[in-house]
Coordinates of C-alpha atoms in Angstrom, one line a residue:
Chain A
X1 CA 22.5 0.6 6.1
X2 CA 21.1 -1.9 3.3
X3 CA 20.1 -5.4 4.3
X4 CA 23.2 -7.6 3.2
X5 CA 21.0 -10.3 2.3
X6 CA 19.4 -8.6 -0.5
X7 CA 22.9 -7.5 -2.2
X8 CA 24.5 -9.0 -5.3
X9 CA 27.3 -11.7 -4.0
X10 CA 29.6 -9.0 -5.8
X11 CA 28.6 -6.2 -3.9
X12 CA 28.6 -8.3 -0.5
X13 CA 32.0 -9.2 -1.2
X14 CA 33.5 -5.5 -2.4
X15 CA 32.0 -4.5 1.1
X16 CA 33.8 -7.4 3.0
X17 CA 36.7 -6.0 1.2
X18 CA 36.6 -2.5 1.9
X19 CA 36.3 -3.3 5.6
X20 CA 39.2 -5.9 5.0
X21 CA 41.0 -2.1 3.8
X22 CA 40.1 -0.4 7.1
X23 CA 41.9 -3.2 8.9
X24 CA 45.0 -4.1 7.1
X25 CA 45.4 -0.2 6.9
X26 CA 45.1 -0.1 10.6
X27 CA 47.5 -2.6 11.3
X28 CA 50.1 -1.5 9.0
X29 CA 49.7 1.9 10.5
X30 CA 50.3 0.9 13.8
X31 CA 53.2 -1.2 12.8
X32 CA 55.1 1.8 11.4
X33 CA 53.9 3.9 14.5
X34 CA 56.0 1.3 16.8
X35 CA 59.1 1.2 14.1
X36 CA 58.8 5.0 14.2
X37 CA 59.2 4.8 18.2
X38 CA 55.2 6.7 18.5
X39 CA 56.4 9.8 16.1
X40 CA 53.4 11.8 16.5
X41 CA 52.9 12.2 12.8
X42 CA 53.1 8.5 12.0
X43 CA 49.8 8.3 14.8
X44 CA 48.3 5.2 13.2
X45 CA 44.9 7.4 12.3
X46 CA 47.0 10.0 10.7
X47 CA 48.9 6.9 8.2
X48 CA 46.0 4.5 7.6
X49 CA 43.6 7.4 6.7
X50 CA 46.3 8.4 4.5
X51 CA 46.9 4.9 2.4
X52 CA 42.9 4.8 2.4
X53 CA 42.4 7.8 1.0
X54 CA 45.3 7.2 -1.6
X55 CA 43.4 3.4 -2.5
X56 CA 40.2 5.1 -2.4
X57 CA 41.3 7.9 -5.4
X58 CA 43.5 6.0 -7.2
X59 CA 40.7 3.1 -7.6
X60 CA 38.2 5.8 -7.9
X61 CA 36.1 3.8 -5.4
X62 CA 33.3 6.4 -3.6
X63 CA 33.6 7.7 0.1
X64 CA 30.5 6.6 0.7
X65 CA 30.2 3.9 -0.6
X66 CA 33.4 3.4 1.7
X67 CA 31.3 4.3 4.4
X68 CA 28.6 2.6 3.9
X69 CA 30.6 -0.8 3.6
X70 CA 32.0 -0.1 7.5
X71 CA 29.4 0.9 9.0
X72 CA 30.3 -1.4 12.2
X73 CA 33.2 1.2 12.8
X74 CA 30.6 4.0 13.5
X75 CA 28.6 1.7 15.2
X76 CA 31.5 0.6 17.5
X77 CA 32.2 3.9 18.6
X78 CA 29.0 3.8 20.6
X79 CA 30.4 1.2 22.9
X80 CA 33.4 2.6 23.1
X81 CA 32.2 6.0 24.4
X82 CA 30.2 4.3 27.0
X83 CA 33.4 2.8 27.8
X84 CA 35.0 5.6 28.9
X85 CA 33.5 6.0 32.1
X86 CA 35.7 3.4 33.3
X87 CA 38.4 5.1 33.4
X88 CA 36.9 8.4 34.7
X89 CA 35.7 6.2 37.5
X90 CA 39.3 4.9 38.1
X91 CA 40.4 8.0 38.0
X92 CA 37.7 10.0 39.8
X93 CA 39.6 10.8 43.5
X94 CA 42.4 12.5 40.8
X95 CA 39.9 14.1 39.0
X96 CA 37.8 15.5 42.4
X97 CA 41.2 16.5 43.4
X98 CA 41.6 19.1 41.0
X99 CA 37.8 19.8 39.9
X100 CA 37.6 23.7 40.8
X101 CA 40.5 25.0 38.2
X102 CA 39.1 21.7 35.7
X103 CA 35.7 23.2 35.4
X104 CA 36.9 27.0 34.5
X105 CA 39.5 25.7 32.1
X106 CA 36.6 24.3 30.8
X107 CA 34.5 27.3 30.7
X108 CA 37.2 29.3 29.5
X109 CA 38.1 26.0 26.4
X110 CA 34.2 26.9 25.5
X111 CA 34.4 30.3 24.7
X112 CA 38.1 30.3 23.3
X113 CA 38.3 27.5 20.8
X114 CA 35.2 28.8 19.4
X115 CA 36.4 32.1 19.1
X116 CA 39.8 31.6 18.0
X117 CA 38.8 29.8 14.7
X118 CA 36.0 32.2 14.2
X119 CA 38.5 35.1 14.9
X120 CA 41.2 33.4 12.2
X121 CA 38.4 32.4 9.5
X122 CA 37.0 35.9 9.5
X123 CA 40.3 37.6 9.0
X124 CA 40.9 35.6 5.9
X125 CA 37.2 36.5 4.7
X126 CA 35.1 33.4 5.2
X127 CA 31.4 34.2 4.9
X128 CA 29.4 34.5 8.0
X129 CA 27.2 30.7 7.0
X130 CA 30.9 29.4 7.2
X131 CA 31.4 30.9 10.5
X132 CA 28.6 29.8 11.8
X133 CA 29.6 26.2 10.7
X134 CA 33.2 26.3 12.1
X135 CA 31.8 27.6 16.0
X136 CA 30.9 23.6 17.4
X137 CA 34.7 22.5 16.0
X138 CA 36.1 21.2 19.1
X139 CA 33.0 19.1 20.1
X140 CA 32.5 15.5 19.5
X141 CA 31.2 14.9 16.3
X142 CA 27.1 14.0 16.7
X143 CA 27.2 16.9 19.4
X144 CA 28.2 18.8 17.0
X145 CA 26.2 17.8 14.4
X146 CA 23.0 18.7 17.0
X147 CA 24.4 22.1 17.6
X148 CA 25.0 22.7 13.9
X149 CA 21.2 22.2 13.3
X150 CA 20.1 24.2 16.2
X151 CA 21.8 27.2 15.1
X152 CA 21.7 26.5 11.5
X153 CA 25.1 25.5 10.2
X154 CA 25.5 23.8 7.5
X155 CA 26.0 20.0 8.5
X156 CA 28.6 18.7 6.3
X157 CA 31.2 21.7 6.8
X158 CA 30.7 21.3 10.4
X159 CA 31.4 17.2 10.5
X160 CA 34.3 18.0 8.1
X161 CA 36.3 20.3 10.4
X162 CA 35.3 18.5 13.4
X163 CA 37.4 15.6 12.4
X164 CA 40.2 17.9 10.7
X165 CA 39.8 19.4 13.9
X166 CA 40.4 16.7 16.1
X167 CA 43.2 15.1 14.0
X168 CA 45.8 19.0 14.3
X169 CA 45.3 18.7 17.7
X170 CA 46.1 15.4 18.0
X171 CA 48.9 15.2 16.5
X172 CA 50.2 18.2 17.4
X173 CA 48.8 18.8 20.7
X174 CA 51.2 16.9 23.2
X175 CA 54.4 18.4 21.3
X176 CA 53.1 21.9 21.5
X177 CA 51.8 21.3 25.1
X178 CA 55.7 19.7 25.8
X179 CA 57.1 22.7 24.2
X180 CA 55.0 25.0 26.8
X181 CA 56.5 22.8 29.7
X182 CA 53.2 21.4 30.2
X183 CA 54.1 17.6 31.0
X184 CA 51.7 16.5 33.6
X185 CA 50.0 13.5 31.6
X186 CA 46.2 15.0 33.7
X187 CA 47.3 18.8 32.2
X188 CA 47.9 17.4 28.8
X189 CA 45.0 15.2 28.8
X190 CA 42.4 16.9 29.9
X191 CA 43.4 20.0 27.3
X192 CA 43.3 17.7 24.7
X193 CA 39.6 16.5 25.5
X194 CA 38.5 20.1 25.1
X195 CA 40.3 20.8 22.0
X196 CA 40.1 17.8 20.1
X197 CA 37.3 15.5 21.4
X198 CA 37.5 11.5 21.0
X199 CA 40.5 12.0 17.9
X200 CA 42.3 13.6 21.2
X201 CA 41.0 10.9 23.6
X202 CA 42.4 8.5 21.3
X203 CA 45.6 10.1 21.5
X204 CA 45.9 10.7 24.7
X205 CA 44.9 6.8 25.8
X206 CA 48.5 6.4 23.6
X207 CA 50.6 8.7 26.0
X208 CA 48.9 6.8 29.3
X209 CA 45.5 5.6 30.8
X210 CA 45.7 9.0 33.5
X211 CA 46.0 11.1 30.3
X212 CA 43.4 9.4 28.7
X213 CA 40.7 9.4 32.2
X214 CA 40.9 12.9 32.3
X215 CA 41.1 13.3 28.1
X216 CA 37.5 11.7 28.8
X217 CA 36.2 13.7 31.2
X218 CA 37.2 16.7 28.8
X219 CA 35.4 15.6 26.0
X220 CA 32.0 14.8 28.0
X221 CA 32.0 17.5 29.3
X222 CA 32.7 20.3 26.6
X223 CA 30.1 18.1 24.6
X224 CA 27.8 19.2 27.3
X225 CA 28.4 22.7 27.9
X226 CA 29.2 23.6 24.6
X227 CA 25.8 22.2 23.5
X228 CA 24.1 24.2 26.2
X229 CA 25.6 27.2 25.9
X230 CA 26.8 27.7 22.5
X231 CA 23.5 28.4 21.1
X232 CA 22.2 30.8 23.5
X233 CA 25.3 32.5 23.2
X234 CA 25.1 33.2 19.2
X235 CA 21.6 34.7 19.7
X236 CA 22.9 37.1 22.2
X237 CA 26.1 38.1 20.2
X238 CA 23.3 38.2 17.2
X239 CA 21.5 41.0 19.4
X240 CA 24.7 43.0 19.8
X241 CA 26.1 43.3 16.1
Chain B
X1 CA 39.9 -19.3 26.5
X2 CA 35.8 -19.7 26.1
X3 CA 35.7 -18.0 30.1
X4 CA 37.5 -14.9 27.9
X5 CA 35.0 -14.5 24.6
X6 CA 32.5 -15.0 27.3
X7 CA 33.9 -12.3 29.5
X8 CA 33.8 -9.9 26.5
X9 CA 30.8 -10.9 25.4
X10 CA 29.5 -9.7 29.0
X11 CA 31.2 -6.5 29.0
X12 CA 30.1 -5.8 25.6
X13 CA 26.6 -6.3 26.7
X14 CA 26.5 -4.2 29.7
X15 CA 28.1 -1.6 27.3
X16 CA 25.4 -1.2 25.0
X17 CA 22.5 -1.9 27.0
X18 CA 23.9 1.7 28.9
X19 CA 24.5 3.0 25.3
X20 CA 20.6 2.1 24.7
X21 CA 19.6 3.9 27.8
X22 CA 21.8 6.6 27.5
X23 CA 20.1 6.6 23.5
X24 CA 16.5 6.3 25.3
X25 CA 17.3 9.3 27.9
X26 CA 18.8 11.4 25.2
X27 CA 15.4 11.1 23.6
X28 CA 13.3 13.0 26.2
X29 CA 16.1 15.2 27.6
X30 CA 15.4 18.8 25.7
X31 CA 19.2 19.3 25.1
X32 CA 20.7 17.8 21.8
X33 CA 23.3 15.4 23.8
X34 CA 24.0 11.8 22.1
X35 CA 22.8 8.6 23.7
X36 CA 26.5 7.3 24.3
X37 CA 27.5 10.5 25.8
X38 CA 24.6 10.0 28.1
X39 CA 25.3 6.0 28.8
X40 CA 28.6 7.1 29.9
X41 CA 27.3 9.2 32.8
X42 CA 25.2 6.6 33.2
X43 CA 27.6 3.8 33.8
X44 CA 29.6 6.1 35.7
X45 CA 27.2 6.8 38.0
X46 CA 26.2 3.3 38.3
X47 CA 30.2 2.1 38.9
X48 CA 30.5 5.0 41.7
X49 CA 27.5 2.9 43.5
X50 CA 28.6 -0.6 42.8
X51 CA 32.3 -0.5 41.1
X52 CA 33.2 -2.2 38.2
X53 CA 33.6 -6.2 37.7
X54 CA 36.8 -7.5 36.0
X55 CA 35.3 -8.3 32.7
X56 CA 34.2 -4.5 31.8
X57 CA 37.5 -3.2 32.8
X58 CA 38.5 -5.7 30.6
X59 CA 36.6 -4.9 28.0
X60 CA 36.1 -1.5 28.2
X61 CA 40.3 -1.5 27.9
X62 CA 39.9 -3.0 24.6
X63 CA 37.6 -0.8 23.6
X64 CA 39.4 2.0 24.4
X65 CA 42.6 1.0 23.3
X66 CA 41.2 0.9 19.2
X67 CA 39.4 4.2 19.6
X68 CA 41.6 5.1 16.9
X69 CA 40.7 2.3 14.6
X70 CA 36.9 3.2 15.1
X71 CA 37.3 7.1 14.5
X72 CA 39.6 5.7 10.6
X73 CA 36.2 5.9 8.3
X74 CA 35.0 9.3 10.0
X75 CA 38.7 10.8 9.4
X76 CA 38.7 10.0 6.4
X77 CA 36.3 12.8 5.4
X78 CA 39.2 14.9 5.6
X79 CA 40.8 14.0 2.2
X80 CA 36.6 14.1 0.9
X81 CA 35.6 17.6 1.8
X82 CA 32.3 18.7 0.8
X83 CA 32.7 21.7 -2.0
X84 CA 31.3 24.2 -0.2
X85 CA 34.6 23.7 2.0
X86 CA 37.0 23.7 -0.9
X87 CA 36.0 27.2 -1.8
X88 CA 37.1 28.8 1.2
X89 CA 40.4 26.6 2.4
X90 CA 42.6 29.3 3.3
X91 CA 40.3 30.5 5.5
X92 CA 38.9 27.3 7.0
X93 CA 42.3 26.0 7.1
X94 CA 43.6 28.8 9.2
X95 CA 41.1 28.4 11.6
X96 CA 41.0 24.6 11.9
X97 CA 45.1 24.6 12.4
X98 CA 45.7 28.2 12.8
X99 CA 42.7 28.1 16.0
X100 CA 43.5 25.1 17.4
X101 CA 46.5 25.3 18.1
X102 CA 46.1 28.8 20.0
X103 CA 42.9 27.2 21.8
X104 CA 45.4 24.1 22.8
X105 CA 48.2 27.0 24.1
X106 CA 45.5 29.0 25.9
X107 CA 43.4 26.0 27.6
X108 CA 46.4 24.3 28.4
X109 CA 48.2 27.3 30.0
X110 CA 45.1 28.5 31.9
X111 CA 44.8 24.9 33.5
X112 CA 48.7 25.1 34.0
X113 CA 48.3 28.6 35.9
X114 CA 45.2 27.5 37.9
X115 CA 46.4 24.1 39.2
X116 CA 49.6 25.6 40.0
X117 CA 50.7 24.3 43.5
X118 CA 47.8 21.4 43.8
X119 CA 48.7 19.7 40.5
X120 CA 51.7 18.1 42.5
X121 CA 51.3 14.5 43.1

């Protein structure tokens, strides 16, 4: 981030203004979500990304210099994820409850969702660097990013379909899941942190604050393991083939 | 109404002096984890010991409830892909939507099968 006091006046205000976007985008977004009675597609993410991006073409304004401007977004996810572990405390004589088949879904999450976009991309013919870059997609984003480096994908793929990642499952995630007659807010939840990290956690807080304690839990946790295993695992499989 | 900013204020404090530590412990830890992953353990552990004051709940609730607002400029990268992903959409489509939702039917049907009969309430 550049020092604001050195900016033009101009340039200080076009920022102000592009965070002014984020917000009234956000607004209106969750506006139509509550007209549309929470229609998953309408998610407020899904509808104010949308009129960004459409703003951000037509006025042929740059993404980064979009992101630069709102910084204090990024930043605010910090907090936020800290924040979390209030409600995996709340929620912790639930979660201990179930912990034994919790902890092999989540073994099992780490080697399938990996495995099932690598499967997919290689039978339409991706190249093995873009493989590579798609194997940390259900992990939180700067997890990802650290795994990425560690087994040398290439960054910017792997940010991109982290987040493209994160917004499919959470949109579709609880229909598909209800469609399975999988209902139990914990069930849903807690499949949706694996899948679709904090774009899923986000999601799930909408449906109820149980979903979204054990949608937490998820996403720690297959941060964790993913990052710890994940690497080892691709030198191993690198040994066999 | 100045016993609320103040109440935030706290909360918000607490937060990122945990998110600081959590940044601090991520640096000697050998595994790449991220500091606000880590404060979150942290602050969890800590609330097990003393269990948390009204003004984080508070907070933290707030927080949580504009996760989606904070995660807008990140998912917005979608509609910016780099052009090394342009090149090969079919493929990286069908594995972003294509994979996740099979990962989603598979996780979520395992945890189904394996809390069957203690998932009850």
């Amino acid at each position: 981030m550049t020092d604001p006091l050195s900016n033009e006046p101009m340039e200080l205000l076009f920022s102000a203004g592009l965070v002014a976007l984020t917000l009234c985008a956000y607004c209106a977004g969750l506006w139509a979500f509550q007209k549309a009675r929470h229609f998953s597609l309408l998610h407020p993410l899904v509808s104010s990304c949308l009129l960004i991006a459409v703003l951000l073409y037509s006025f042929d304004i740059d993404y980064s210099r979009y992101q630069r401007a709102n910084s204090v977004f990024y930043w605010l996810l910090g907090p936020a994820t800290v924040a979390l572990a209030i409600p995996l405390n709340r929620e912790f004589k639930r979660i201990r409850a179930l912990i034994q088949p919790l902890l092999l879904t989540l073994l099992f999450g780490a080697i399938v969702s990996p495995l099932c976009a690598v499967t997919l991309a290689y039978l339409f013919g991706a190249e093995p660097l873009t493989l590579l870059s798609l194997t940390p997609k259900s992990v939180t984003t700067p997890i990802a990013l650290g795994i990425a480096r560690e087994i040398g994908a290439l960054g910017e793929l792997t940010a991109g379909v982290v987040i493209f990642t994160g917004v499919v499952g959470a949109i579709v995630g609880p229909a598909l899941l209800g469609m399975l007659g999988i209902k139990d807010e914990r069930l849903q939840g807690f499949t949706l942190g694996i899948n679709a990290h904090g774009v899923g956690t986000a999601r799930a807080f909408d449906i109820g604050p149980l979903c979204g304690a054990f949608s937490s839990l998820a996403l720690g946790l297959t941060g964790v393991l993913t990052a710890l295993t994940l690497p080892t695992l691709l030198v191993y499989l690198e040994k066999i083939l | 109404m100045m016993n609320n900013a103040l109440d935030y204020l706290k909360g918000l404090s607490v937060l990122v002096v945990f998110q600081l530590l959590g940044e601090g412990l991520a640096q000697v830890l050998p595994i790449a984890v991220p500091g606000p992953v880590l404060g979150m353990v942290l602050l969890f552990f800590t609330l097990r010991q003393l269990g948390p004051p009204d003004w984080l709940v508070k907070t933290a609730g707030r927080l949580i409830g504009l996760l989606s607002l904070f995660f807008i400029p990140a998912g917005l990268g979608i509609f910016f892909l780099p052009e090394s992903m342009q090149q090969q959409w079919p493929a990286i489509l069908a594995a972003i939507v294509g994979g996740t939702l099979l990962s989603i039917a598979l996780t979520g049907l395992t945890l189904k099968a394996l809390t069957r009969g203690i998932a009850e309430e």
